[in-house]
XYZ file of N, CA and C in Angstrom:
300
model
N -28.873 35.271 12.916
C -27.938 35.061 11.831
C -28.378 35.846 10.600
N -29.626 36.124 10.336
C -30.118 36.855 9.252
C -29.802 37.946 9.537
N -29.842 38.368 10.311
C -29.485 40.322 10.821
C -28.166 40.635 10.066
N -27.292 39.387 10.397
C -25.553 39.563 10.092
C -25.809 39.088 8.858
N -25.982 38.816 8.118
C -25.589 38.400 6.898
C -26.294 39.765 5.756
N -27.572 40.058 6.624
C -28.542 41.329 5.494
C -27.255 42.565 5.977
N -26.552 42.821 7.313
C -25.771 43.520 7.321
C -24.509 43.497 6.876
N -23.854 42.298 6.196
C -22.557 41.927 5.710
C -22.984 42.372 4.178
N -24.344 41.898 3.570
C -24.062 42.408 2.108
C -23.997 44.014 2.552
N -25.018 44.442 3.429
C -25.055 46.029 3.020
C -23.723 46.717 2.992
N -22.985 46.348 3.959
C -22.010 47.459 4.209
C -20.754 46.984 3.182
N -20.750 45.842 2.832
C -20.350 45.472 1.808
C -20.103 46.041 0.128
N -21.449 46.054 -0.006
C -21.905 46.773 -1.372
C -21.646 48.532 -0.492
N -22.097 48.524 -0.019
C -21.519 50.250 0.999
C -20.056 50.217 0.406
N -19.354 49.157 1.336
C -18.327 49.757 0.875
C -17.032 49.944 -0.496
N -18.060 48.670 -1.393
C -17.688 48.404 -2.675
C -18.106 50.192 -3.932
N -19.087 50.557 -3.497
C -19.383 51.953 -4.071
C -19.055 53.139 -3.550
N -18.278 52.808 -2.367
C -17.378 53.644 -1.888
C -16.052 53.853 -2.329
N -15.626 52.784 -2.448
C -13.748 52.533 -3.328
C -14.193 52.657 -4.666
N -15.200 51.703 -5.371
C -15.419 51.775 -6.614
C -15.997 52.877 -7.197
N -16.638 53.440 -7.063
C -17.380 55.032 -7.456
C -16.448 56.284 -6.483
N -17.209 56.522 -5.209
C -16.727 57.128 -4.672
C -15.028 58.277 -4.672
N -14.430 57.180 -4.419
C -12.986 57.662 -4.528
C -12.595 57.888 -5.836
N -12.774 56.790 -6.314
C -12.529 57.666 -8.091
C -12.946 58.691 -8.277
N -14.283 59.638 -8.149
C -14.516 60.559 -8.347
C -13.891 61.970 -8.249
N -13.949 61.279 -6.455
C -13.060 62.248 -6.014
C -11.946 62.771 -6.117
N -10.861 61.751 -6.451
C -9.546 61.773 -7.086
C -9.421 61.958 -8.547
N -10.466 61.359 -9.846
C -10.195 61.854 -10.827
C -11.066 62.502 -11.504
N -12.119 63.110 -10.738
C -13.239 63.818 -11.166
C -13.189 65.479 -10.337
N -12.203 65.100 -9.100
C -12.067 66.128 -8.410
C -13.845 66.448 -7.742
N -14.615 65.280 -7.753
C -16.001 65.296 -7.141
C -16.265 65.046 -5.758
N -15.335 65.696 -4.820
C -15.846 64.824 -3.085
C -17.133 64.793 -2.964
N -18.027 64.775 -3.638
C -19.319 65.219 -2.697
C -20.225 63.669 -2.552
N -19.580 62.493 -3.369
C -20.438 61.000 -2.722
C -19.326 60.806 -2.288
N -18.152 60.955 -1.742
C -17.526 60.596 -0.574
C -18.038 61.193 0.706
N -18.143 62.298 0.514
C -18.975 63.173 1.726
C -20.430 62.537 1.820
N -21.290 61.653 1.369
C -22.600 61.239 1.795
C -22.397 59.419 2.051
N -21.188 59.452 1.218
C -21.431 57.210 1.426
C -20.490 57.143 2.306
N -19.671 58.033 2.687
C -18.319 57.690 3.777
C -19.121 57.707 4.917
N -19.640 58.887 5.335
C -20.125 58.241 7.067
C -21.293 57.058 7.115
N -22.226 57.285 5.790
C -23.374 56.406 5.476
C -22.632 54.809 5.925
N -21.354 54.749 5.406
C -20.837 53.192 5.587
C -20.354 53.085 6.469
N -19.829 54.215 7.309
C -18.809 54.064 8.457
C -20.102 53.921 9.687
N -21.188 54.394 9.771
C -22.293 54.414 10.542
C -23.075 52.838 10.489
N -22.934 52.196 9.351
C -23.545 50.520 8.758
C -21.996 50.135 9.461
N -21.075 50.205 9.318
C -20.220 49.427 9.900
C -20.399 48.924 11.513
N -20.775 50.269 12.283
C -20.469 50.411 13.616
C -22.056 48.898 13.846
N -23.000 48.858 13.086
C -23.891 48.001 13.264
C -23.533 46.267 13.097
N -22.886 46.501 11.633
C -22.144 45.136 11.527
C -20.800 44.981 12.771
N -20.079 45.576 13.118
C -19.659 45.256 14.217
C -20.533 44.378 15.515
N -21.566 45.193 15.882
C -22.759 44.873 16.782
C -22.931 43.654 16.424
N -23.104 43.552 15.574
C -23.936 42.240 14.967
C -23.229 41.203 14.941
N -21.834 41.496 14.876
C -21.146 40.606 14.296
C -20.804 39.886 15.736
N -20.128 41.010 16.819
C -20.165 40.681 18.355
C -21.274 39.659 18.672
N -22.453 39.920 18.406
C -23.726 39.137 18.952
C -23.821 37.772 18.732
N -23.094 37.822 17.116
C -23.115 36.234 16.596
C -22.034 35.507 16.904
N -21.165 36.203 17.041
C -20.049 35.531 17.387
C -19.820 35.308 18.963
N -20.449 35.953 20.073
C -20.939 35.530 21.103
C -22.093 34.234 21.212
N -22.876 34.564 20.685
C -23.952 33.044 20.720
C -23.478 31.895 20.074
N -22.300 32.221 19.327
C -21.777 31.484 18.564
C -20.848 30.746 19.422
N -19.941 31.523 20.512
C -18.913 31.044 21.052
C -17.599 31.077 20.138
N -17.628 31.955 19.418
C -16.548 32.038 18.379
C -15.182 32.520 19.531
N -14.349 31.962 18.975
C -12.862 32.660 19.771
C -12.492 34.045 19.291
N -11.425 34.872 20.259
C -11.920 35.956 19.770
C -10.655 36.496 18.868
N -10.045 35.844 18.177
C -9.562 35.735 16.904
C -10.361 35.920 15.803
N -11.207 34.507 15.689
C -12.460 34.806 14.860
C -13.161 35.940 14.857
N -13.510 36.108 16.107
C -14.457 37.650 16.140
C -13.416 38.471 15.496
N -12.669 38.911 15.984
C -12.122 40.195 14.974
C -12.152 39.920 13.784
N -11.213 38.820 13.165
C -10.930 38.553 11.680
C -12.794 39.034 10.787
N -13.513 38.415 11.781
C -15.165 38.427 10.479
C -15.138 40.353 11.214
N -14.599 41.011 12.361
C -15.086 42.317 12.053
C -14.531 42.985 11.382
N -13.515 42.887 11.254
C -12.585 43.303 10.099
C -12.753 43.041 8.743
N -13.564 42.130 8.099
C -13.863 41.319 6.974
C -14.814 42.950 6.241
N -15.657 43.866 7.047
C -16.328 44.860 6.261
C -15.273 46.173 6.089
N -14.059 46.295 6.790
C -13.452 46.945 5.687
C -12.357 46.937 5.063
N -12.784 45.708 3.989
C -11.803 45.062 2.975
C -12.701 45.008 1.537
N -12.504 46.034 0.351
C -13.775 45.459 -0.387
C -13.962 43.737 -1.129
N -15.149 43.327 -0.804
C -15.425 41.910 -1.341
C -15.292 41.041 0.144
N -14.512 41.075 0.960
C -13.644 40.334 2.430
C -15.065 39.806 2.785
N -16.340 41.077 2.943
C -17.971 40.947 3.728
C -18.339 40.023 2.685
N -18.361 39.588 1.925
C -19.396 38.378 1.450
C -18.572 37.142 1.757
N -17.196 37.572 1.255
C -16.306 35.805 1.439
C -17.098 35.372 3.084
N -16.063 35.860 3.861
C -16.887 35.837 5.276
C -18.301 35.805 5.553
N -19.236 36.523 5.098
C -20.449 36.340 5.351
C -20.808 34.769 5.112
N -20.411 34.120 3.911
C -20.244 32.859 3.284
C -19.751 31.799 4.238
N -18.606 31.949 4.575
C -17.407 31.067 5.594
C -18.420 30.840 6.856
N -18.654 31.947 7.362
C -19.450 32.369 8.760
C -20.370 31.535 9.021
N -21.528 31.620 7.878
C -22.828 31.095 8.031
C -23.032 29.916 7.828
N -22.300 29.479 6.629
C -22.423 27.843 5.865
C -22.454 27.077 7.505
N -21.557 26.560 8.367
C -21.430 25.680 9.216
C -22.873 26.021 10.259
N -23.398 27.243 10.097
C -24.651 27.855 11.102
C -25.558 27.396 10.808
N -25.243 27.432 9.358
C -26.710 27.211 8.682
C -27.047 25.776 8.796
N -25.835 24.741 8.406
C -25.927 23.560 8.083
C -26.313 22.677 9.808
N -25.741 23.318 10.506
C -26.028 23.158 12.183
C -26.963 23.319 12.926
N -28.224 24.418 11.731
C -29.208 24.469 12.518
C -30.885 23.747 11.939
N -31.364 23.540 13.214
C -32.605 22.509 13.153
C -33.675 22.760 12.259
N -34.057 22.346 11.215
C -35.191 22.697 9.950
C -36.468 22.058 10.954
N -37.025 23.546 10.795
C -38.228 23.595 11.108
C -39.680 22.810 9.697
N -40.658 22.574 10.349
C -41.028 21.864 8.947
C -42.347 23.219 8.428
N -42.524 23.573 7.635
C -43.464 24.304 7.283
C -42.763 25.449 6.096
């Protein structure tokens, strides 16, 4: 569950400085050149949060409604934390505290 969630902020914030910096630049700076380094950079973190997301949502037994909706959640900006949030809370609260 930690894998997916350190990968929901990344590609997240990936893809929040992608719409938010990024494209502006490019469009009103006429600057492609951090679209040309954060576009595949995020599209490459995506293909992982996918992975990841499959994995949890398999051990999870999630239906596969759910599975898509949380893989789809990284490219929406902000969608990866709501979800990361939604996802985990019931995981977290479900799973056994170790004592130490």
């Amino acid at each position: 569950m930690k894998r997916y969630r350190v990968m929901a902020w990344v590609v997240g914030v990936g893809l929040l400085v992608l719409v938010l910096v990024a494209m502006p630049l490019k469009y009103f700076a006429a600057d492609p050149l951090l679209v040309a380094i954060v576009g595949p950079i995020h599209g490459f973190l995506y293909m992982g949060y996918l992975a990841l997301t499959a994995d949890l949502g398999v051990k999870s037994r999630w239906p596969v409604v759910r599975l898509l909706l949380v893989a789809l959640a990284g490219t929406i900006p902000f969608v990866s934390f709501i979800a990361e949030r939604k996802v985990t809370a019931p995981l977290r609260d479900a799973a056994p505290v170790t004592p130490g």
